[in-house]
PDB file of C-alpha atoms in Angstrom:
ATOM      1  CA  MET A   1      13.079  13.314 -17.063  1.00 92.00           C
ATOM      2  CA  LYS A   2      14.314  10.116 -18.726  1.00 96.00           C
ATOM      3  CA  ILE A   3      17.977   9.513 -19.572  1.00 98.00           C
ATOM      4  CA  LYS A   4      19.408   8.196 -22.847  1.00 98.00           C
ATOM      5  CA  VAL A   5      23.105   7.415 -23.221  1.00 98.00           C
ATOM      6  CA  CYS A   6      24.040   7.176 -26.872  1.00 97.00           C
ATOM      7  CA  GLY A   7      27.034   5.786 -28.732  1.00 96.00           C
ATOM      8  CA  ILE A   8      27.261   2.482 -26.844  1.00 98.00           C
ATOM      9  CA  THR A   9      29.722   0.006 -28.389  1.00 98.00           C
ATOM     10  CA  ARG A  10      30.738  -2.238 -25.467  1.00 97.00           C
ATOM     11  CA  ARG A  11      28.883  -4.982 -23.593  1.00 97.00           C
ATOM     12  CA  GLU A  12      30.260  -3.849 -20.219  1.00 97.00           C
ATOM     13  CA  ASP A  13      29.072  -0.266 -20.728  1.00 98.00           C
ATOM     14  CA  LEU A  14      25.612  -1.495 -21.706  1.00 98.00           C
ATOM     15  CA  GLN A  15      25.372  -3.623 -18.565  1.00 98.00           C
ATOM     16  CA  GLN A  16      26.436  -0.703 -16.402  1.00 98.00           C
ATOM     17  CA  LEU A  17      23.665   1.441 -17.892  1.00 98.00           C
ATOM     18  CA  VAL A  18      21.201  -1.222 -16.763  1.00 98.00           C
ATOM     19  CA  ASN A  19      22.765  -1.180 -13.284  1.00 97.00           C
ATOM     20  CA  TYR A  20      22.439   2.619 -13.128  1.00 97.00           C
ATOM     21  CA  GLN A  21      18.776   2.481 -14.195  1.00 96.00           C
ATOM     22  CA  VAL A  22      19.377   4.481 -17.369  1.00 98.00           C
ATOM     23  CA  ASN A  23      16.206   4.376 -19.463  1.00 98.00           C
ATOM     24  CA  TYR A  24      17.619   4.183 -22.998  1.00 98.00           C
ATOM     25  CA  ALA A  25      20.828   2.966 -24.630  1.00 98.00           C
ATOM     26  CA  GLY A  26      21.617   4.324 -28.084  1.00 98.00           C
ATOM     27  CA  PHE A  27      23.471   2.300 -30.729  1.00 98.00           C
ATOM     28  CA  ILE A  28      24.705   4.145 -33.802  1.00 97.00           C
ATOM     29  CA  PHE A  29      24.277   2.321 -37.103  1.00 97.00           C
ATOM     30  CA  TYR A  30      25.888   4.979 -39.291  1.00 95.00           C
ATOM     31  CA  GLU A  31      29.107   3.729 -40.835  1.00 94.00           C
ATOM     32  CA  LYS A  32      30.781   7.144 -40.911  1.00 93.00           C
ATOM     33  CA  SER A  33      30.414   7.551 -37.147  1.00 93.00           C
ATOM     34  CA  PRO A  34      33.401   6.742 -34.904  1.00 93.00           C
ATOM     35  CA  ARG A  35      30.776   5.152 -32.636  1.00 95.00           C
ATOM     36  CA  PHE A  36      29.477   2.751 -35.321  1.00 97.00           C
ATOM     37  CA  ALA A  37      28.138  -0.143 -33.265  1.00 97.00           C
ATOM     38  CA  ALA A  38      27.702  -2.934 -35.798  1.00 94.00           C
ATOM     39  CA  HIS A  39      31.291  -4.253 -35.718  1.00 89.00           C
ATOM     40  CA  LYS A  40      31.849  -3.639 -31.998  1.00 96.00           C
ATOM     41  CA  ILE A  41      28.919  -5.124 -30.123  1.00 97.00           C
ATOM     42  CA  ASP A  42      27.129  -8.209 -31.367  1.00 96.00           C
ATOM     43  CA  ALA A  43      23.434  -8.268 -32.114  1.00 98.00           C
ATOM     44  CA  ARG A  44      22.674 -11.083 -29.692  1.00 97.00           C
ATOM     45  CA  THR A  45      24.159  -9.175 -26.739  1.00 97.00           C
ATOM     46  CA  VAL A  46      21.971  -6.171 -27.466  1.00 98.00           C
ATOM     47  CA  ARG A  47      18.893  -8.248 -28.228  1.00 97.00           C
ATOM     48  CA  GLU A  48      19.136 -10.286 -25.014  1.00 97.00           C
ATOM     49  CA  THR A  49      19.937  -7.407 -22.638  1.00 98.00           C
ATOM     50  CA  ALA A  50      16.894  -6.674 -20.493  1.00 97.00           C
ATOM     51  CA  GLY A  51      16.073  -3.770 -18.220  1.00 98.00           C
ATOM     52  CA  ILE A  52      16.755  -0.963 -20.691  1.00 98.00           C
ATOM     53  CA  LYS A  53      15.185   0.243 -23.943  1.00 98.00           C
ATOM     54  CA  LYS A  54      17.445  -0.115 -26.989  1.00 98.00           C
ATOM     55  CA  VAL A  55      17.435   2.691 -29.550  1.00 98.00           C
ATOM     56  CA  GLY A  56      19.008   2.356 -32.988  1.00 98.00           C
ATOM     57  CA  VAL A  57      20.354   5.566 -34.511  1.00 98.00           C
ATOM     58  CA  PHE A  58      20.285   5.759 -38.307  1.00 98.00           C
ATOM     59  CA  VAL A  59      21.169   8.349 -40.945  1.00 96.00           C
ATOM     60  CA  ASN A  60      19.389   8.033 -44.310  1.00 97.00           C
ATOM     61  CA  ALA A  61      19.485   4.235 -44.145  1.00 97.00           C
ATOM     62  CA  PRO A  62      17.721   2.092 -46.780  1.00 97.00           C
ATOM     63  CA  LEU A  63      14.402   0.913 -45.327  1.00 97.00           C
ATOM     64  CA  GLU A  64      15.182  -2.770 -45.764  1.00 97.00           C
ATOM     65  CA  GLN A  65      18.509  -2.420 -43.924  1.00 97.00           C
ATOM     66  CA  LEU A  66      16.854  -0.516 -41.086  1.00 97.00           C
ATOM     67  CA  GLN A  67      14.073  -3.075 -40.712  1.00 97.00           C
ATOM     68  CA  ARG A  68      16.606  -5.927 -40.642  1.00 98.00           C
ATOM     69  CA  THR A  69      18.672  -4.166 -37.960  1.00 98.00           C
ATOM     70  CA  ILE A  70      15.564  -3.629 -35.812  1.00 98.00           C
ATOM     71  CA  ALA A  71      14.927  -7.366 -35.882  1.00 98.00           C
ATOM     72  CA  ASP A  72      18.562  -8.491 -35.463  1.00 98.00           C
ATOM     73  CA  TYR A  73      19.304  -6.243 -32.478  1.00 98.00           C
ATOM     74  CA  GLY A  74      15.843  -6.356 -30.897  1.00 98.00           C
ATOM     75  CA  LEU A  75      15.545  -2.583 -31.042  1.00 98.00           C
ATOM     76  CA  ASP A  76      12.700  -0.991 -29.118  1.00 98.00           C
ATOM     77  CA  MET A  77      12.870   2.369 -30.888  1.00 98.00           C
ATOM     78  CA  VAL A  78      14.541   4.063 -33.838  1.00 98.00           C
ATOM     79  CA  GLN A  79      16.148   7.504 -33.935  1.00 98.00           C
ATOM     80  CA  LEU A  80      16.341   9.018 -37.417  1.00 98.00           C
ATOM     81  CA  HIS A  81      19.145  11.550 -37.595  1.00 94.00           C
ATOM     82  CA  GLY A  82      19.325  12.290 -41.310  1.00 94.00           C
ATOM     83  CA  ASP A  83      17.071  13.797 -43.951  1.00 94.00           C
ATOM     84  CA  GLU A  84      14.308  11.209 -43.658  1.00 97.00           C
ATOM     85  CA  THR A  85      10.940  12.255 -45.059  1.00 98.00           C
ATOM     86  CA  PRO A  86       7.622  12.068 -43.197  1.00 98.00           C
ATOM     87  CA  GLU A  87       6.672   9.185 -45.486  1.00 98.00           C
ATOM     88  CA  TYR A  88       9.791   7.269 -44.459  1.00 98.00           C
ATOM     89  CA  CYS A  89       9.057   7.925 -40.766  1.00 98.00           C
ATOM     90  CA  ALA A  90       5.499   6.679 -41.202  1.00 98.00           C
ATOM     91  CA  VAL A  91       6.715   3.291 -42.472  1.00 98.00           C
ATOM     92  CA  ILE A  92       9.023   2.802 -39.474  1.00 98.00           C
ATOM     93  CA  GLN A  93       6.490   4.155 -36.975  1.00 98.00           C
ATOM     94  CA  ARG A  94       4.268   1.181 -37.849  1.00 98.00           C
ATOM     95  CA  ILE A  95       7.045  -1.132 -36.576  1.00 97.00           C
ATOM     96  CA  VAL A  96       8.572   0.705 -33.589  1.00 98.00           C
ATOM     97  CA  PRO A  97       8.291   4.218 -32.114  1.00 98.00           C
ATOM     98  CA  VAL A  98      10.271   6.821 -34.059  1.00 98.00           C
ATOM     99  CA  ILE A  99      12.396   9.622 -32.617  1.00 98.00           C
ATOM    100  CA  LYS A 100      13.046  12.153 -35.398  1.00 98.00           C
ATOM    101  CA  ALA A 101      16.109  14.297 -34.790  1.00 97.00           C
ATOM    102  CA  PHE A 102      16.368  17.916 -35.896  1.00 95.00           C
ATOM    103  CA  ARG A 103      19.392  20.204 -35.768  1.00 93.00           C
ATOM    104  CA  VAL A 104      18.791  23.596 -34.201  1.00 93.00           C
ATOM    105  CA  GLY A 105      20.849  26.665 -35.088  1.00 88.00           C
ATOM    106  CA  ASP A 106      20.624  30.282 -34.023  1.00 89.00           C
ATOM    107  CA  ASN A 107      16.969  30.564 -35.029  1.00 91.00           C
ATOM    108  CA  VAL A 108      14.147  28.101 -35.523  1.00 93.00           C
ATOM    109  CA  ASP A 109      10.742  28.082 -37.206  1.00 96.00           C
ATOM    110  CA  TRP A 110       9.112  25.259 -35.271  1.00 97.00           C
ATOM    111  CA  SER A 111       6.074  24.889 -37.517  1.00 97.00           C
ATOM    112  CA  ALA A 112       8.058  24.777 -40.768  1.00 97.00           C
ATOM    113  CA  LEU A 113      10.548  22.345 -39.255  1.00 96.00           C
ATOM    114  CA  LEU A 114       8.231  19.960 -37.444  1.00 98.00           C
ATOM    115  CA  SER A 115       4.571  20.119 -38.463  1.00 98.00           C
ATOM    116  CA  ALA A 116       4.766  17.418 -41.160  1.00 98.00           C
ATOM    117  CA  TYR A 117       6.411  15.019 -38.691  1.00 98.00           C
ATOM    118  CA  LEU A 118       3.911  15.334 -35.835  1.00 98.00           C
ATOM    119  CA  PRO A 119       1.587  12.531 -37.058  1.00 98.00           C
ATOM    120  CA  VAL A 120       4.377  10.091 -38.009  1.00 98.00           C
ATOM    121  CA  THR A 121       6.692  10.135 -34.967  1.00 98.00           C
ATOM    122  CA  SER A 122       6.472   9.446 -31.244  1.00 98.00           C
ATOM    123  CA  TYR A 123       9.189  11.884 -30.213  1.00 98.00           C
ATOM    124  CA  PHE A 124      11.452  14.614 -31.526  1.00 98.00           C
ATOM    125  CA  LEU A 125      15.102  15.093 -30.631  1.00 98.00           C
ATOM    126  CA  PHE A 126      16.799  18.474 -30.799  1.00 96.00           C
ATOM    127  CA  ASP A 127      20.542  18.533 -31.400  1.00 93.00           C
ATOM    128  CA  THR A 128      22.993  21.281 -32.291  1.00 91.00           C
ATOM    129  CA  GLU A 129      23.344  22.410 -35.904  1.00 85.00           C
ATOM    130  CA  ALA A 130      26.529  20.860 -37.273  1.00 70.00           C
ATOM    131  CA  GLY A 131      26.819  22.013 -40.878  1.00 61.00           C
ATOM    132  CA  LYS A 132      27.188  18.969 -43.093  1.00 61.00           C
ATOM    133  CA  GLU A 133      27.610  16.629 -40.125  1.00 57.00           C
ATOM    134  CA  TYR A 134      24.733  14.714 -38.522  1.00 55.00           C
ATOM    135  CA  GLY A 135      25.256  15.668 -34.899  1.00 53.00           C
ATOM    136  CA  GLY A 136      28.065  14.746 -32.542  1.00 56.00           C
ATOM    137  CA  THR A 137      29.450  18.262 -32.193  1.00 59.00           C
ATOM    138  CA  GLY A 138      29.725  18.166 -28.405  1.00 66.00           C
ATOM    139  CA  LYS A 139      28.290  21.690 -28.428  1.00 79.00           C
ATOM    140  CA  ARG A 140      25.080  23.142 -27.062  1.00 88.00           C
ATOM    141  CA  PHE A 141      22.551  25.208 -28.933  1.00 92.00           C
ATOM    142  CA  ASN A 142      20.648  28.057 -27.303  1.00 92.00           C
ATOM    143  CA  TRP A 143      18.166  26.367 -24.958  1.00 95.00           C
ATOM    144  CA  GLU A 144      16.224  29.625 -24.706  1.00 94.00           C
ATOM    145  CA  LEU A 145      14.740  28.733 -28.107  1.00 96.00           C
ATOM    146  CA  LEU A 146      12.954  25.795 -26.476  1.00 97.00           C
ATOM    147  CA  LYS A 147      10.760  28.187 -24.512  1.00 96.00           C
ATOM    148  CA  THR A 148       8.977  29.003 -27.795  1.00 97.00           C
ATOM    149  CA  TYR A 149       8.306  25.319 -28.645  1.00 98.00           C
ATOM    150  CA  PRO A 150       4.555  25.314 -29.411  1.00 97.00           C
ATOM    151  CA  TYR A 151       3.664  21.602 -29.243  1.00 98.00           C
ATOM    152  CA  THR A 152       2.912  18.955 -26.616  1.00 98.00           C
ATOM    153  CA  HIS A 153       4.797  16.372 -28.730  1.00 98.00           C
ATOM    154  CA  PRO A 154       7.511  15.098 -26.329  1.00 98.00           C
ATOM    155  CA  PHE A 155      11.163  15.647 -27.165  1.00 98.00           C
ATOM    156  CA  TYR A 156      14.669  14.554 -26.233  1.00 98.00           C
ATOM    157  CA  LEU A 157      17.284  17.260 -25.622  1.00 97.00           C
ATOM    158  CA  SER A 158      20.749  16.570 -27.006  1.00 95.00           C
ATOM    159  CA  GLY A 159      23.906  18.398 -27.987  1.00 91.00           C
ATOM    160  CA  GLY A 160      26.940  19.045 -25.804  1.00 89.00           C
ATOM    161  CA  ILE A 161      25.395  17.973 -22.512  1.00 95.00           C
ATOM    162  CA  GLY A 162      27.887  16.997 -19.842  1.00 95.00           C
ATOM    163  CA  LEU A 163      27.922  16.370 -16.125  1.00 94.00           C
ATOM    164  CA  GLU A 164      28.187  20.116 -15.505  1.00 94.00           C
ATOM    165  CA  GLU A 165      24.822  20.743 -17.168  1.00 94.00           C
ATOM    166  CA  ALA A 166      22.828  18.543 -14.772  1.00 94.00           C
ATOM    167  CA  PRO A 167      21.828  21.356 -12.367  1.00 93.00           C
ATOM    168  CA  GLU A 168      20.698  23.564 -15.262  1.00 93.00           C
ATOM    169  CA  LEU A 169      18.728  20.719 -16.828  1.00 94.00           C
ATOM    170  CA  LEU A 170      16.897  20.193 -13.559  1.00 92.00           C
ATOM    171  CA  GLN A 171      15.823  23.836 -13.566  1.00 93.00           C
ATOM    172  CA  LEU A 172      14.282  23.781 -17.053  1.00 94.00           C
ATOM    173  CA  GLN A 173      10.541  24.421 -17.079  1.00 94.00           C
ATOM    174  CA  LEU A 174       9.652  22.747 -20.377  1.00 97.00           C
ATOM    175  CA  PRO A 175       6.510  20.577 -20.212  1.00 96.00           C
ATOM    176  CA  ALA A 176       7.338  18.630 -23.396  1.00 98.00           C
ATOM    177  CA  LEU A 177      10.929  17.817 -22.370  1.00 98.00           C
ATOM    178  CA  PHE A 178      10.783  14.032 -22.068  1.00 97.00           C
ATOM    179  CA  ALA A 179      14.423  12.933 -21.907  1.00 97.00           C
ATOM    180  CA  VAL A 180      18.008  14.102 -21.987  1.00 97.00           C
ATOM    181  CA  ASP A 181      20.359  12.467 -24.498  1.00 97.00           C
ATOM    182  CA  VAL A 182      24.102  12.377 -23.695  1.00 96.00           C
ATOM    183  CA  ASN A 183      27.089  11.045 -25.563  1.00 94.00           C
ATOM    184  CA  SER A 184      30.479  12.569 -26.344  1.00 92.00           C
ATOM    185  CA  ARG A 185      31.051  14.474 -23.094  1.00 93.00           C
ATOM    186  CA  PHE A 186      30.806  11.197 -21.179  1.00 96.00           C
ATOM    187  CA  GLU A 187      33.522   9.440 -23.150  1.00 95.00           C
ATOM    188  CA  ILE A 188      37.116   8.388 -22.650  1.00 96.00           C
ATOM    189  CA  GLN A 189      37.305   7.920 -26.423  1.00 95.00           C
ATOM    190  CA  PRO A 190      34.597   7.574 -29.090  1.00 94.00           C
ATOM    191  CA  GLY A 191      32.329   4.689 -28.121  1.00 95.00           C
ATOM    192  CA  VAL A 192      33.987   4.090 -24.730  1.00 97.00           C
ATOM    193  CA  LYS A 193      32.080   5.685 -21.875  1.00 97.00           C
ATOM    194  CA  ASN A 194      33.427   7.104 -18.644  1.00 97.00           C
ATOM    195  CA  MET A 195      30.953   5.199 -16.534  1.00 97.00           C
ATOM    196  CA  GLU A 196      31.790   7.073 -13.332  1.00 97.00           C
ATOM    197  CA  LYS A 197      30.660  10.298 -15.024  1.00 97.00           C
ATOM    198  CA  VAL A 198      27.524   8.539 -16.238  1.00 97.00           C
ATOM    199  CA  ARG A 199      26.820   7.339 -12.694  1.00 97.00           C
ATOM    200  CA  LEU A 200      27.236  10.822 -11.202  1.00 96.00           C
ATOM    201  CA  PHE A 201      24.960  12.315 -13.871  1.00 97.00           C
ATOM    202  CA  THR A 202      22.227   9.723 -13.456  1.00 96.00           C
ATOM    203  CA  ASP A 203      22.398  10.068  -9.670  1.00 95.00           C
ATOM    204  CA  GLN A 204      21.761  13.814  -9.973  1.00 94.00           C
ATOM    205  CA  ILE A 205      18.832  13.392 -12.363  1.00 93.00           C
ATOM    206  CA  HIS A 206      17.302  10.514 -10.401  1.00 89.00           C
ATOM    207  CA  SER A 207      17.643  12.326  -7.080  1.00 86.00           C
ATOM    208  CA  THR A 208      15.166  14.898  -8.371  1.00 77.00           C
ATOM    209  CA  TYR A 209      12.802  12.765 -10.475  1.00 63.00           C
ATOM    210  CA  LEU A 210      12.671   9.565  -8.438  1.00 56.00           C
ATOM    211  CA  LYS A 211      11.797  11.145  -5.092  1.00 49.00           C
TER     212      LYS A 211
END
């Protein structure tokens, strides 16, 4: 299981993720987010940091703006967290791998939700339904729903995952579960990570998967 820590806004936190062998760092390029990265961490720092994959998180961004940000920040992947169409995903997928995020509520019709996106993405991400918000609730959805996931298309699991969930995550028997995505429950304040918590979490995950 890979690890993605999202909502990075500080150079020192990014470097610590590299030190802890975290696989992915997420940078939010959505101006309404309290973790908006563009004015807090400079593009050159992100672009020149090696040893970790950099993921840009966008919500209904104009294509030209998204493409420019990919180049400026040296992004390896893009996570689309809004209402992006399959056609939009297909354009970006030709540049970098696309993670398309979907919000899961009490029930889910996997085919209706996902089938059009299978050919135009590399990964899915499942987050908790948040009404009019685009994620960031700090709450979990019902992971039992994932047992009915019918595809081999790999996915990231997000939504209210903290240090306490590590043992449960390690027990999940979900062949398509590719990575866990954490954010708000590892923060001192929005965009500032509690790196000791991150270290303890990554140690638990790595102790199982890096044996």
